[in-house]
Amino acid sequence: MQAIDCYSRSIAVQRSSIAYANRAMAYIKFMRFKEAESDCTEPIALDDHCVKAYSRRSTSRKELGRYLGTLEDAEFALR
């Protein structure tokens, strides 16, 4: 939980695709997939070439049973 708090403070100071993507990974490690999916959507809006965000959102969506979104995100990350 400490990592989530640190990334949240970083985002509060300055929104960055890296901070959102990294906080998403922390959420994934705590099996909080809905929050992770949401955090991955933010960096994609900031930088639509953020491969980490697509990859992590794909993982989150798989765990949430959203398989079409999983496939789309995974294909984008691989390209």
PDB file of C-alpha atoms in Angstrom:
ATOM      1  CA  MET A   1       0.000   0.000   0.000  1.00  0.00           C
ATOM      2  CA  GLN A   2       2.950   2.310   0.543  1.00  0.00           C
ATOM      3  CA  ALA A   3       3.742   2.319  -3.186  1.00  0.00           C
ATOM      4  CA  ILE A   4       0.152   3.271  -4.015  1.00  0.00           C
ATOM      5  CA  ASP A   5       0.360   6.185  -1.573  1.00  0.00           C
ATOM      6  CA  CYS A   6       3.680   7.371  -3.029  1.00  0.00           C
ATOM      7  CA  TYR A   7       2.409   7.244  -6.615  1.00  0.00           C
ATOM      8  CA  SER A   8      -0.805   9.004  -5.555  1.00  0.00           C
ATOM      9  CA  ARG A   9       1.222  11.860  -4.060  1.00  0.00           C
ATOM     10  CA  SER A  10       3.324  12.036  -7.211  1.00  0.00           C
ATOM     11  CA  ILE A  11       0.179  12.247  -9.366  1.00  0.00           C
ATOM     12  CA  ALA A  12      -1.219  14.991  -7.133  1.00  0.00           C
ATOM     13  CA  VAL A  13       1.904  17.067  -7.758  1.00  0.00           C
ATOM     14  CA  GLN A  14       2.170  16.363 -11.476  1.00  0.00           C
ATOM     15  CA  ARG A  15       0.112  14.017 -13.610  1.00  0.00           C
ATOM     16  CA  SER A  16       2.354  11.743 -15.646  1.00  0.00           C
ATOM     17  CA  SER A  17       1.731   8.603 -17.643  1.00  0.00           C
ATOM     18  CA  ILE A  18       4.594   6.846 -15.823  1.00  0.00           C
ATOM     19  CA  ALA A  19       3.168   7.517 -12.347  1.00  0.00           C
ATOM     20  CA  TYR A  20      -0.302   6.297 -13.368  1.00  0.00           C
ATOM     21  CA  ALA A  21       1.103   3.170 -15.038  1.00  0.00           C
ATOM     22  CA  ASN A  22       3.284   2.391 -12.028  1.00  0.00           C
ATOM     23  CA  ARG A  23       0.423   2.892  -9.576  1.00  0.00           C
ATOM     24  CA  ALA A  24      -1.629   0.543 -11.770  1.00  0.00           C
ATOM     25  CA  MET A  25       1.052  -2.132 -11.308  1.00  0.00           C
ATOM     26  CA  ALA A  26       0.864  -1.642  -7.552  1.00  0.00           C
ATOM     27  CA  TYR A  27      -2.917  -2.073  -7.725  1.00  0.00           C
ATOM     28  CA  ILE A  28      -2.451  -5.255  -9.773  1.00  0.00           C
ATOM     29  CA  LYS A  29      -0.126  -6.668  -7.119  1.00  0.00           C
ATOM     30  CA  PHE A  30      -2.865  -6.085  -4.537  1.00  0.00           C
ATOM     31  CA  MET A  31      -5.443  -7.641  -6.889  1.00  0.00           C
ATOM     32  CA  ARG A  32      -7.343  -4.349  -7.173  1.00  0.00           C
ATOM     33  CA  PHE A  33      -7.987  -4.753 -10.881  1.00  0.00           C
ATOM     34  CA  LYS A  34     -10.757  -2.188 -11.280  1.00  0.00           C
ATOM     35  CA  GLU A  35      -8.519   0.571  -9.909  1.00  0.00           C
ATOM     36  CA  ALA A  36      -5.642  -0.670 -12.062  1.00  0.00           C
ATOM     37  CA  GLU A  37      -7.791  -0.564 -15.195  1.00  0.00           C
ATOM     38  CA  SER A  38      -8.864   2.975 -14.388  1.00  0.00           C
ATOM     39  CA  ASP A  39      -5.285   4.070 -13.727  1.00  0.00           C
ATOM     40  CA  CYS A  40      -4.196   2.666 -17.085  1.00  0.00           C
ATOM     41  CA  THR A  41      -6.817   4.659 -18.954  1.00  0.00           C
ATOM     42  CA  GLU A  42      -5.352   7.947 -17.657  1.00  0.00           C
ATOM     43  CA  PRO A  43      -1.856   7.513 -19.137  1.00  0.00           C
ATOM     44  CA  ILE A  44      -3.362   6.391 -22.437  1.00  0.00           C
ATOM     45  CA  ALA A  45      -5.277   9.680 -22.510  1.00  0.00           C
ATOM     46  CA  LEU A  46      -2.029  11.554 -21.771  1.00  0.00           C
ATOM     47  CA  ASP A  47       0.176   9.510 -24.122  1.00  0.00           C
ATOM     48  CA  ASP A  48      -1.496   6.998 -26.433  1.00  0.00           C
ATOM     49  CA  HIS A  49       1.856   5.254 -26.988  1.00  0.00           C
ATOM     50  CA  CYS A  50       2.364   4.279 -23.332  1.00  0.00           C
ATOM     51  CA  VAL A  51       2.970   0.552 -23.810  1.00  0.00           C
ATOM     52  CA  LYS A  52       3.087  -0.110 -20.051  1.00  0.00           C
ATOM     53  CA  ALA A  53      -0.422   1.242 -19.693  1.00  0.00           C
ATOM     54  CA  TYR A  54      -1.834  -0.936 -22.478  1.00  0.00           C
ATOM     55  CA  SER A  55      -0.081  -4.015 -21.131  1.00  0.00           C
ATOM     56  CA  ARG A  56      -1.220  -3.448 -17.563  1.00  0.00           C
ATOM     57  CA  ARG A  57      -4.755  -2.570 -18.608  1.00  0.00           C
ATOM     58  CA  SER A  58      -4.828  -5.801 -20.601  1.00  0.00           C
ATOM     59  CA  THR A  59      -3.847  -7.724 -17.472  1.00  0.00           C
ATOM     60  CA  SER A  60      -6.478  -5.922 -15.410  1.00  0.00           C
ATOM     61  CA  ARG A  61      -9.200  -6.498 -17.961  1.00  0.00           C
ATOM     62  CA  LYS A  62      -8.336 -10.200 -18.183  1.00  0.00           C
ATOM     63  CA  GLU A  63      -8.772 -10.532 -14.430  1.00  0.00           C
ATOM     64  CA  LEU A  64     -12.076  -8.624 -14.629  1.00  0.00           C
ATOM     65  CA  GLY A  65     -13.359 -10.914 -17.396  1.00  0.00           C
ATOM     66  CA  ARG A  66     -13.365  -8.189 -20.049  1.00  0.00           C
ATOM     67  CA  TYR A  67     -11.785 -10.334 -22.735  1.00  0.00           C
ATOM     68  CA  LEU A  68     -12.432  -8.195 -25.816  1.00  0.00           C
ATOM     69  CA  GLY A  69     -10.707  -5.234 -24.172  1.00  0.00           C
ATOM     70  CA  THR A  70      -7.939  -7.564 -23.021  1.00  0.00           C
ATOM     71  CA  LEU A  71      -7.246  -8.649 -26.584  1.00  0.00           C
ATOM     72  CA  GLU A  72      -7.361  -5.106 -28.003  1.00  0.00           C
ATOM     73  CA  ASP A  73      -4.944  -3.755 -25.386  1.00  0.00           C
ATOM     74  CA  ALA A  74      -2.574  -6.713 -25.736  1.00  0.00           C
ATOM     75  CA  GLU A  75      -2.480  -6.337 -29.522  1.00  0.00           C
ATOM     76  CA  PHE A  76      -1.701  -2.621 -29.228  1.00  0.00           C
ATOM     77  CA  ALA A  77       1.052  -3.268 -26.680  1.00  0.00           C
ATOM     78  CA  LEU A  78       2.630  -5.862 -28.954  1.00  0.00           C
ATOM     79  CA  ARG A  79       2.673  -3.513 -31.937  1.00  0.00           C
TER      80      ARG A  79
END
